[in-house]
Short mmCIF file of C-alpha atoms in Angstrom, two decimals:
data_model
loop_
_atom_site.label_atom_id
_atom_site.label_comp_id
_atom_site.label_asym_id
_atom_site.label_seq_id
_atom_site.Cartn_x
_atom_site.Cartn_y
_atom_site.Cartn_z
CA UNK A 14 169.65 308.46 -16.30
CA UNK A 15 170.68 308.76 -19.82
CA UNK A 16 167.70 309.26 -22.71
CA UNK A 17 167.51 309.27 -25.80
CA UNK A 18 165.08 312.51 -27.43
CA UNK A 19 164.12 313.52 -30.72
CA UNK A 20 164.93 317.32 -30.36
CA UNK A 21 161.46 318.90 -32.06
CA UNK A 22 160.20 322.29 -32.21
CA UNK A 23 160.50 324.19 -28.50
CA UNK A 24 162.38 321.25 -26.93
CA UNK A 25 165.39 321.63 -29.66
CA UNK A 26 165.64 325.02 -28.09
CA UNK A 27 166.62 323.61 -24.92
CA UNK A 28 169.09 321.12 -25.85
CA UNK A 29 172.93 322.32 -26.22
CA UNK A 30 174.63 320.76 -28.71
CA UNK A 31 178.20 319.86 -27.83
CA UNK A 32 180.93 317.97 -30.01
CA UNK A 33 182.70 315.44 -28.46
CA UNK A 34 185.70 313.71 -29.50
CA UNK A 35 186.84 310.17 -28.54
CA UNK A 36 190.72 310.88 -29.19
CA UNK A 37 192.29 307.49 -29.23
CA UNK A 38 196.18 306.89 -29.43
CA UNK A 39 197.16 303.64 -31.28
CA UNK A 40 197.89 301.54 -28.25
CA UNK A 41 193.88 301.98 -27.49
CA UNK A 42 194.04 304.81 -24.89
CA UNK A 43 191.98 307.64 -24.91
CA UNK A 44 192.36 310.91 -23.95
CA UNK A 45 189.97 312.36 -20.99
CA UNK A 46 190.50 316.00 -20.22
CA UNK A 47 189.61 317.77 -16.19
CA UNK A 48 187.03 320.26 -16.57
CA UNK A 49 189.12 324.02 -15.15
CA UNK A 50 188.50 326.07 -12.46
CA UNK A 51 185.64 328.65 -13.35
CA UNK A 52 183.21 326.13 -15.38
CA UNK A 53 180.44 324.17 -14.68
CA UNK A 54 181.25 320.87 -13.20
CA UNK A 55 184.86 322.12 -12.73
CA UNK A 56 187.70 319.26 -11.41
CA UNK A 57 185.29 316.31 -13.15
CA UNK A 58 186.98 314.55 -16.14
CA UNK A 59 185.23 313.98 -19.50
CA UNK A 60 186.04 313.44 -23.18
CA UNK A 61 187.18 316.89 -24.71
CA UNK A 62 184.75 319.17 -26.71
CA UNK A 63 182.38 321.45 -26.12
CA UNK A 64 179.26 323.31 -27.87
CA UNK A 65 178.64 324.56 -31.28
CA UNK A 66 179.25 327.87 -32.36
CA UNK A 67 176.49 328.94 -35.06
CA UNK A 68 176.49 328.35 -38.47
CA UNK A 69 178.92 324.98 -37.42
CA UNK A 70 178.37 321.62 -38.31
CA UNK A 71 179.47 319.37 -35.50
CA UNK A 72 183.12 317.97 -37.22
CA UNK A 73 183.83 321.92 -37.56
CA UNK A 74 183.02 322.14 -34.02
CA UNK A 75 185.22 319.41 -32.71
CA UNK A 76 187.79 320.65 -34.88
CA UNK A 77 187.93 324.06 -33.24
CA UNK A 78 187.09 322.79 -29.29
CA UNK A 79 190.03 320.69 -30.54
CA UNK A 80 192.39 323.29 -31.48
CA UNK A 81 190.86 325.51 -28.30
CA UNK A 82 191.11 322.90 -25.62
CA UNK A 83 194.13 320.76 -26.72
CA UNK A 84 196.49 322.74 -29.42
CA UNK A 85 196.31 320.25 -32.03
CA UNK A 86 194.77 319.89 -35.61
CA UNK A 87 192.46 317.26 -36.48
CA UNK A 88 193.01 314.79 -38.73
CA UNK A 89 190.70 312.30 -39.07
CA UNK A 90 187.43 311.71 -37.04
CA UNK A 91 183.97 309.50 -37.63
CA UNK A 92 180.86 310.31 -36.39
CA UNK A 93 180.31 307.62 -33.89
CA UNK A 94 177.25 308.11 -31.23
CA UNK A 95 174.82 311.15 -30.59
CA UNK A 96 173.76 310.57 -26.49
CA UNK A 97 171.29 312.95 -24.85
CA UNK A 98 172.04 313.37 -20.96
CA UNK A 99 170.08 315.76 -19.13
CA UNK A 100 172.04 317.33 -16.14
CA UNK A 101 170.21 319.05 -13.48
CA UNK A 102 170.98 322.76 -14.98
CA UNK A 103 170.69 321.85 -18.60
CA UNK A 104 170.28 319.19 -21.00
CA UNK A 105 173.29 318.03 -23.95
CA UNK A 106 173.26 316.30 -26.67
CA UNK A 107 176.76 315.04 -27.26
CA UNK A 108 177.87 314.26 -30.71
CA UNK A 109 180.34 312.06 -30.32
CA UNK A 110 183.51 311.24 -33.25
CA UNK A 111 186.14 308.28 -32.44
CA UNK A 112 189.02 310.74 -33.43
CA UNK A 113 192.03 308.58 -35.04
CA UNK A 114 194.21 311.10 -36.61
CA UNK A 115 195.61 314.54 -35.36
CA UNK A 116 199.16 316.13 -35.47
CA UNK A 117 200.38 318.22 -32.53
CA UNK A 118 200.62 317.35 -28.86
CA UNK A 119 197.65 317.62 -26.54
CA UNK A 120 198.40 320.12 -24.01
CA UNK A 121 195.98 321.85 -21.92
CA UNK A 122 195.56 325.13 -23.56
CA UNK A 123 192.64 326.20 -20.46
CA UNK A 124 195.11 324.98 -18.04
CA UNK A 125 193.54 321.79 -17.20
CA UNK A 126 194.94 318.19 -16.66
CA UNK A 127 195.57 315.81 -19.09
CA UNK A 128 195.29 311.99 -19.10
CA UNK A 129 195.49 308.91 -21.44
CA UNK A 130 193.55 306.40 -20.03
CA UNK A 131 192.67 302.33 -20.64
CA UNK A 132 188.76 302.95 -21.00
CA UNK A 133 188.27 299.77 -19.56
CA UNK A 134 189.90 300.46 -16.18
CA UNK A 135 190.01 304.59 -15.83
CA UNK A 136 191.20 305.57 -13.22
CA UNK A 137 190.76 309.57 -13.00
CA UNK A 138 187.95 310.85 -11.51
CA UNK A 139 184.80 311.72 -10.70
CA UNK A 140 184.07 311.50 -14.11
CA UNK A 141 180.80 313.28 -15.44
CA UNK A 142 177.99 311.37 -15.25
CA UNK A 143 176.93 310.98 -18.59
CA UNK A 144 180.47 309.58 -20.30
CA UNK A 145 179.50 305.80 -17.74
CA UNK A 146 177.60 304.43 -21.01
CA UNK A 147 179.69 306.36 -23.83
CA UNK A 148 182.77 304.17 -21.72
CA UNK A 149 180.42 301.12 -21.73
CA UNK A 150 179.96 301.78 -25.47
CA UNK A 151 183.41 302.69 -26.31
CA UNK A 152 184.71 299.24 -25.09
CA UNK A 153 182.35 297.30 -26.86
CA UNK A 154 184.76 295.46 -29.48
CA UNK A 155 184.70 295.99 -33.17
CA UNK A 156 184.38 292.66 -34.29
CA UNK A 157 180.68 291.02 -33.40
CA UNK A 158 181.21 287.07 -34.61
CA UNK A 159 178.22 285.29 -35.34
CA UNK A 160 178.13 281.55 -34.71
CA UNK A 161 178.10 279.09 -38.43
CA UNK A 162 177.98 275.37 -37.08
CA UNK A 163 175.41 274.54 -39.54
CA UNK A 164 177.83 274.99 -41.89
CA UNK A 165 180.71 273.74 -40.39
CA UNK A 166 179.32 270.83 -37.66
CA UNK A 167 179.88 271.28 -34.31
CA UNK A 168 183.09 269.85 -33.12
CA UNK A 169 185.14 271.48 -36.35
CA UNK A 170 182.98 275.06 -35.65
CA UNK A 171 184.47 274.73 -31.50
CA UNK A 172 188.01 274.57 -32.97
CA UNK A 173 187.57 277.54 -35.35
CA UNK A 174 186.29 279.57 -32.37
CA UNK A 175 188.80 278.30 -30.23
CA UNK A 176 191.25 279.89 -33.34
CA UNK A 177 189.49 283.10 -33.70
CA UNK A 178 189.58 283.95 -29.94
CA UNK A 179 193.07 283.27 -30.05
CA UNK A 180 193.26 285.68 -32.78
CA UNK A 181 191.16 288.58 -30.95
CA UNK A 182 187.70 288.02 -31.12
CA UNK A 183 186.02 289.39 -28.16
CA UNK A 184 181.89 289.60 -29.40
CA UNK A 185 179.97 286.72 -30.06
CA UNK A 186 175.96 285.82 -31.09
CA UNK A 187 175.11 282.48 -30.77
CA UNK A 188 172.80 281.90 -33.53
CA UNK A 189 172.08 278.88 -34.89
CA UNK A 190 168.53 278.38 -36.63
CA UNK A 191 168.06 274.65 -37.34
CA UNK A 192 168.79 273.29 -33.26
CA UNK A 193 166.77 272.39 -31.09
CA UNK A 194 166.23 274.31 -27.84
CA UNK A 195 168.12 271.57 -25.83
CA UNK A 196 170.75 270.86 -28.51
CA UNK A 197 171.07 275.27 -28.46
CA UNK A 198 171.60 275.20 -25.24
CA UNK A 199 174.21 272.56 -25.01
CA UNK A 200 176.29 274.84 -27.78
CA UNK A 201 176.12 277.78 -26.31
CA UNK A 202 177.12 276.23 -22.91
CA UNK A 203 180.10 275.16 -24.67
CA UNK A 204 180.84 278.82 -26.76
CA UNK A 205 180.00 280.44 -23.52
CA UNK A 206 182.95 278.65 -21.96
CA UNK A 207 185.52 278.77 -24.27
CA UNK A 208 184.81 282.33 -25.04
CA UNK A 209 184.81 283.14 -21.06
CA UNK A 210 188.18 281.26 -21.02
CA UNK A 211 189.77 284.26 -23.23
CA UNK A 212 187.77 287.04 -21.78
CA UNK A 213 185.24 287.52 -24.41
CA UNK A 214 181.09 287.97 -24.23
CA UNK A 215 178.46 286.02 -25.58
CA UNK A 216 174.85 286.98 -26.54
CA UNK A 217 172.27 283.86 -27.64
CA UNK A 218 170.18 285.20 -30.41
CA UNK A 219 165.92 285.36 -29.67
CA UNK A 220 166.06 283.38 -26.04
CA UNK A 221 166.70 284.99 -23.26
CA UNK A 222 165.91 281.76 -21.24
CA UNK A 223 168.73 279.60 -22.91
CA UNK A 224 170.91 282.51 -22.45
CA UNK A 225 170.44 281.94 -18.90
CA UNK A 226 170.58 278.17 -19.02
CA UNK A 227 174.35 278.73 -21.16
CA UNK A 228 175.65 281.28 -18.75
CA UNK A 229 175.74 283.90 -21.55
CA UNK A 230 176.16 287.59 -21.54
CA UNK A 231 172.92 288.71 -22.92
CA UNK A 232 169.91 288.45 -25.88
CA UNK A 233 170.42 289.43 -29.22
CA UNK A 234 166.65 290.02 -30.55
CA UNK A 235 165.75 289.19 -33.73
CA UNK A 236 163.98 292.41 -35.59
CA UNK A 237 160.65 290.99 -34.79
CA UNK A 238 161.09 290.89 -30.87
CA UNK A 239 162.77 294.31 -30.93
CA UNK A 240 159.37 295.66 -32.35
CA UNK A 241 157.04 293.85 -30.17
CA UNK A 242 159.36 294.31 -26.71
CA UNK A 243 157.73 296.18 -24.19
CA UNK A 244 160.47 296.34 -21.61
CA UNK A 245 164.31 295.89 -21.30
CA UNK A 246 164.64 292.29 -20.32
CA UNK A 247 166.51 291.44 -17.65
CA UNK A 248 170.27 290.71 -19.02
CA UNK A 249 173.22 292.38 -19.05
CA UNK A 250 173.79 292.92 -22.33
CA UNK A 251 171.05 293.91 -25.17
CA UNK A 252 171.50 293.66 -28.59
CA UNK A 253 169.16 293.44 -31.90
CA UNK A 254 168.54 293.51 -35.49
CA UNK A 255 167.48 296.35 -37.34
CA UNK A 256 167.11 297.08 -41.57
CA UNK A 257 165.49 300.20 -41.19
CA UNK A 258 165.25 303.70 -39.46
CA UNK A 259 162.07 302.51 -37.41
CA UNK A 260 163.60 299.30 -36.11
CA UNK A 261 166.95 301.82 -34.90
CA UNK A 262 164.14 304.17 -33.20
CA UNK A 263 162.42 301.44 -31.42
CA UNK A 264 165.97 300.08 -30.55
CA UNK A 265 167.28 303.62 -29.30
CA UNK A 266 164.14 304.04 -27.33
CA UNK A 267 164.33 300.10 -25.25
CA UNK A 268 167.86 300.88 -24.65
CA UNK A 269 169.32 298.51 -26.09
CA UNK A 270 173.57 298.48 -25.98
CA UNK A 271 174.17 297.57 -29.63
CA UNK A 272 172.60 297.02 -32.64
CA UNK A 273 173.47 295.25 -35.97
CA UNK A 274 171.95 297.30 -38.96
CA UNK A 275 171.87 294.89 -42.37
CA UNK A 276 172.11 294.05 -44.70
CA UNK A 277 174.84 296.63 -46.39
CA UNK A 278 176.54 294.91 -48.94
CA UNK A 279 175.34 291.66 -51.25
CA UNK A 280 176.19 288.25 -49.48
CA UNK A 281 176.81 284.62 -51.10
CA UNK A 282 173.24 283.79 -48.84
CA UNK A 283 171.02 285.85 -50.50
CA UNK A 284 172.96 287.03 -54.19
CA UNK A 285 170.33 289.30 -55.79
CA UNK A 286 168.73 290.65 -52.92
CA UNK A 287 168.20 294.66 -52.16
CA UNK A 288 171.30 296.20 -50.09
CA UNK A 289 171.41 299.47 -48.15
CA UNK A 290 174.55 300.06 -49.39
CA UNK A 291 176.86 302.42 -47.23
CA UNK A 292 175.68 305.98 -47.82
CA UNK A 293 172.23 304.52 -46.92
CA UNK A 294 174.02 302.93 -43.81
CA UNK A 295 175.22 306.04 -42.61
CA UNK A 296 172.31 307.73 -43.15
CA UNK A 297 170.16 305.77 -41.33
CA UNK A 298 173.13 306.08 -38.18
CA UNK A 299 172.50 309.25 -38.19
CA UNK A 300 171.87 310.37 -34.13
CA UNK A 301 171.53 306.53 -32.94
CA UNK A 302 172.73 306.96 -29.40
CA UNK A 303 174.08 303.36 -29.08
CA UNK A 304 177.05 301.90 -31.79
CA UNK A 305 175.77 300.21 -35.01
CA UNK A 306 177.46 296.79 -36.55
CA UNK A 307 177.26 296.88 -40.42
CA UNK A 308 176.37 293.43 -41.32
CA UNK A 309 175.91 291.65 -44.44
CA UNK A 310 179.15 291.43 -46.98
CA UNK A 311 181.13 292.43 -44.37
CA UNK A 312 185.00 291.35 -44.21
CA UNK A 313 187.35 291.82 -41.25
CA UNK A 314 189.65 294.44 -43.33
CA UNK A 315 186.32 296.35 -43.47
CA UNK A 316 186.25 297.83 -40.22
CA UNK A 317 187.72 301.47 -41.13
CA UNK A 318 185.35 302.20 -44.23
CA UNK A 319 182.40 300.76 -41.70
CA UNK A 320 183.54 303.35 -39.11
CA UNK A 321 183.98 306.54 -42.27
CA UNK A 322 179.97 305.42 -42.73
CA UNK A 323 179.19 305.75 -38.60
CA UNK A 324 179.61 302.29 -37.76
CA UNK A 325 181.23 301.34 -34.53
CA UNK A 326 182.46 297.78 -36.39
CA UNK A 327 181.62 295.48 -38.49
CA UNK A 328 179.15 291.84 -37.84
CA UNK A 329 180.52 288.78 -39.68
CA UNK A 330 178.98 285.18 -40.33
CA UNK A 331 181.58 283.95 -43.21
CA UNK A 332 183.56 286.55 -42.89
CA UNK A 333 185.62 285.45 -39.44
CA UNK A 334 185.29 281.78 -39.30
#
């Protein structure tokens, strides 16, 4: 039941804006918080926050709902997601920051519970209804891989993988250009079951029937498909290609899990060509309600300055094999 709106003239007047923070401790838990006695929705668990005050901007929100809620000072945050979730008394639209630096201790200043939570297995609850995607989006990893056995032939590409999902890779896009539909499917049969082997998901990049045939994850459309789509295919996961603010729009508005936005900085593929660069990059993040990859000149060390510019991670072709 989650949408995503464009708030615009009387309908931004009925949309509460609330500040959200994703307040992650360095072993990967996050930090949920029980709503108190005397709210709305009181004894349901959700991230921290809460609305703006006027005149704020929504990091000086978070920072006070911080201080408010929890005692502590904030440190560092990135913008992350914006998600609209209408409830049955009034509609939010939660601006959400992966908060990664702080100093005090979280307490509960309103005298409610406390956790730190795995947000792949939480176990509080009931949570409120509309933090079921941000979770789904939160655990989404931070590396996307994309597959290079054109470069590398097949059999020396399977032992790279085989090296980089012993090293953490979690995200994969089968994407290989120059195979044939039967020889595609026969490689991302075998990706799909290495990379199931060490827990990790696999999307096949434009064909959604050979990501059946391989047992994969989901589709990754090209930019093309995104724009002509009509419907959310059936598949668990959806992902696509964007380069521009009306490719992230149409994305937004299929409902699609993740998108790659590119290209953001030159690559050895196409030296010369025109680059968003990372201001542009952030600005064109701006509101998306599901987590951007920057791809294009993307390293693995690049993940924090992708995340400063709204990114939820970084894509990489050369870059992780």
């Amino acid at each position: 039941d989650e949408t995503f709106m464009k708030a615009t003239g009387s309908e931004s007047n009925t949309i509460v804006d609330v500040a959200v923070g994703v307040v992650t401790h360095g072993d990967g838990r996050v930090l949920l918080a029980e709503r108190p006695q005397g709210k709305p929705s009181a004894g349901f668990w959700e991230f921290p926050g809460g609305k703006f005050e006027v005149g704020e901007s929504p990091v000086e929100a978070l920072a006070r709902e911080l201080h408010e809620e929890l005692g502590v000072e904030l440190d560092e945050a990135h913008p992350w997601i914006t998600r609209t979730h209408a409830y049955p008394d009034r509609t939010v639209r939660l601006h959400m920051y992966r908060v990664l630096g702080w100093h005090g201790e979280p307490h509960g200043r309103e005298g409610q519970q406390l956790s730190w939570q795995d947000p792949r297995a939480v176990s509080v609850s009931p949570l409120l209804s509309a933090n079921d995607g941000i979770l789904q989006s939160l655990n989404l990893p931070q590396l996307y891989a994309i597959t290079h056995a054109s470069k590398y032939g097949i059999s020396e590409f399977m032992a790279r993988l085989r090296t980089a999902l012993d090293n953490g890779v979690r995200l994969i896009q089968v994407r290989e250009r120059d195979m044939s539909a039967g020889a595609l499917t026969d490689f991302a049969r075998g990706v799909v079951s290495v990379a199931h082997d060490h827990g990790a998901r696999v999307l096949v990049n434009g064909d959604a029937a050979i990501a059946r045939a391989a047992g994969a994850d989901g589709v990754h459309l090209q930019a093309d498909q995104l724009m002509r789509r009509q419907a959310h295919p059936d598949t668990r996961l959806l992902a696509a290609s964007c380069h521009n603010r009306e490719e992230l729009l149409r994305a937004a508005e299929l409902g699609v899990d993740f998108v790659v936005l590119s290209p953001v900085l030159p690559t050895q593929s196409h030296p010369g060509a025109a680059t968003l660069g990372w201001e542009r990059f952030a600005q064109l993040c701006l509101d998306m309600p599901m987590p951007v990859f920057a791809l294009g000149g993307m390293r693995a060390d690049m993940t924090n300055t992708a995340m400063l510019h709204s990114a939820h991670g970084v894509a990489l072709l050369s870059g992780i094999w």
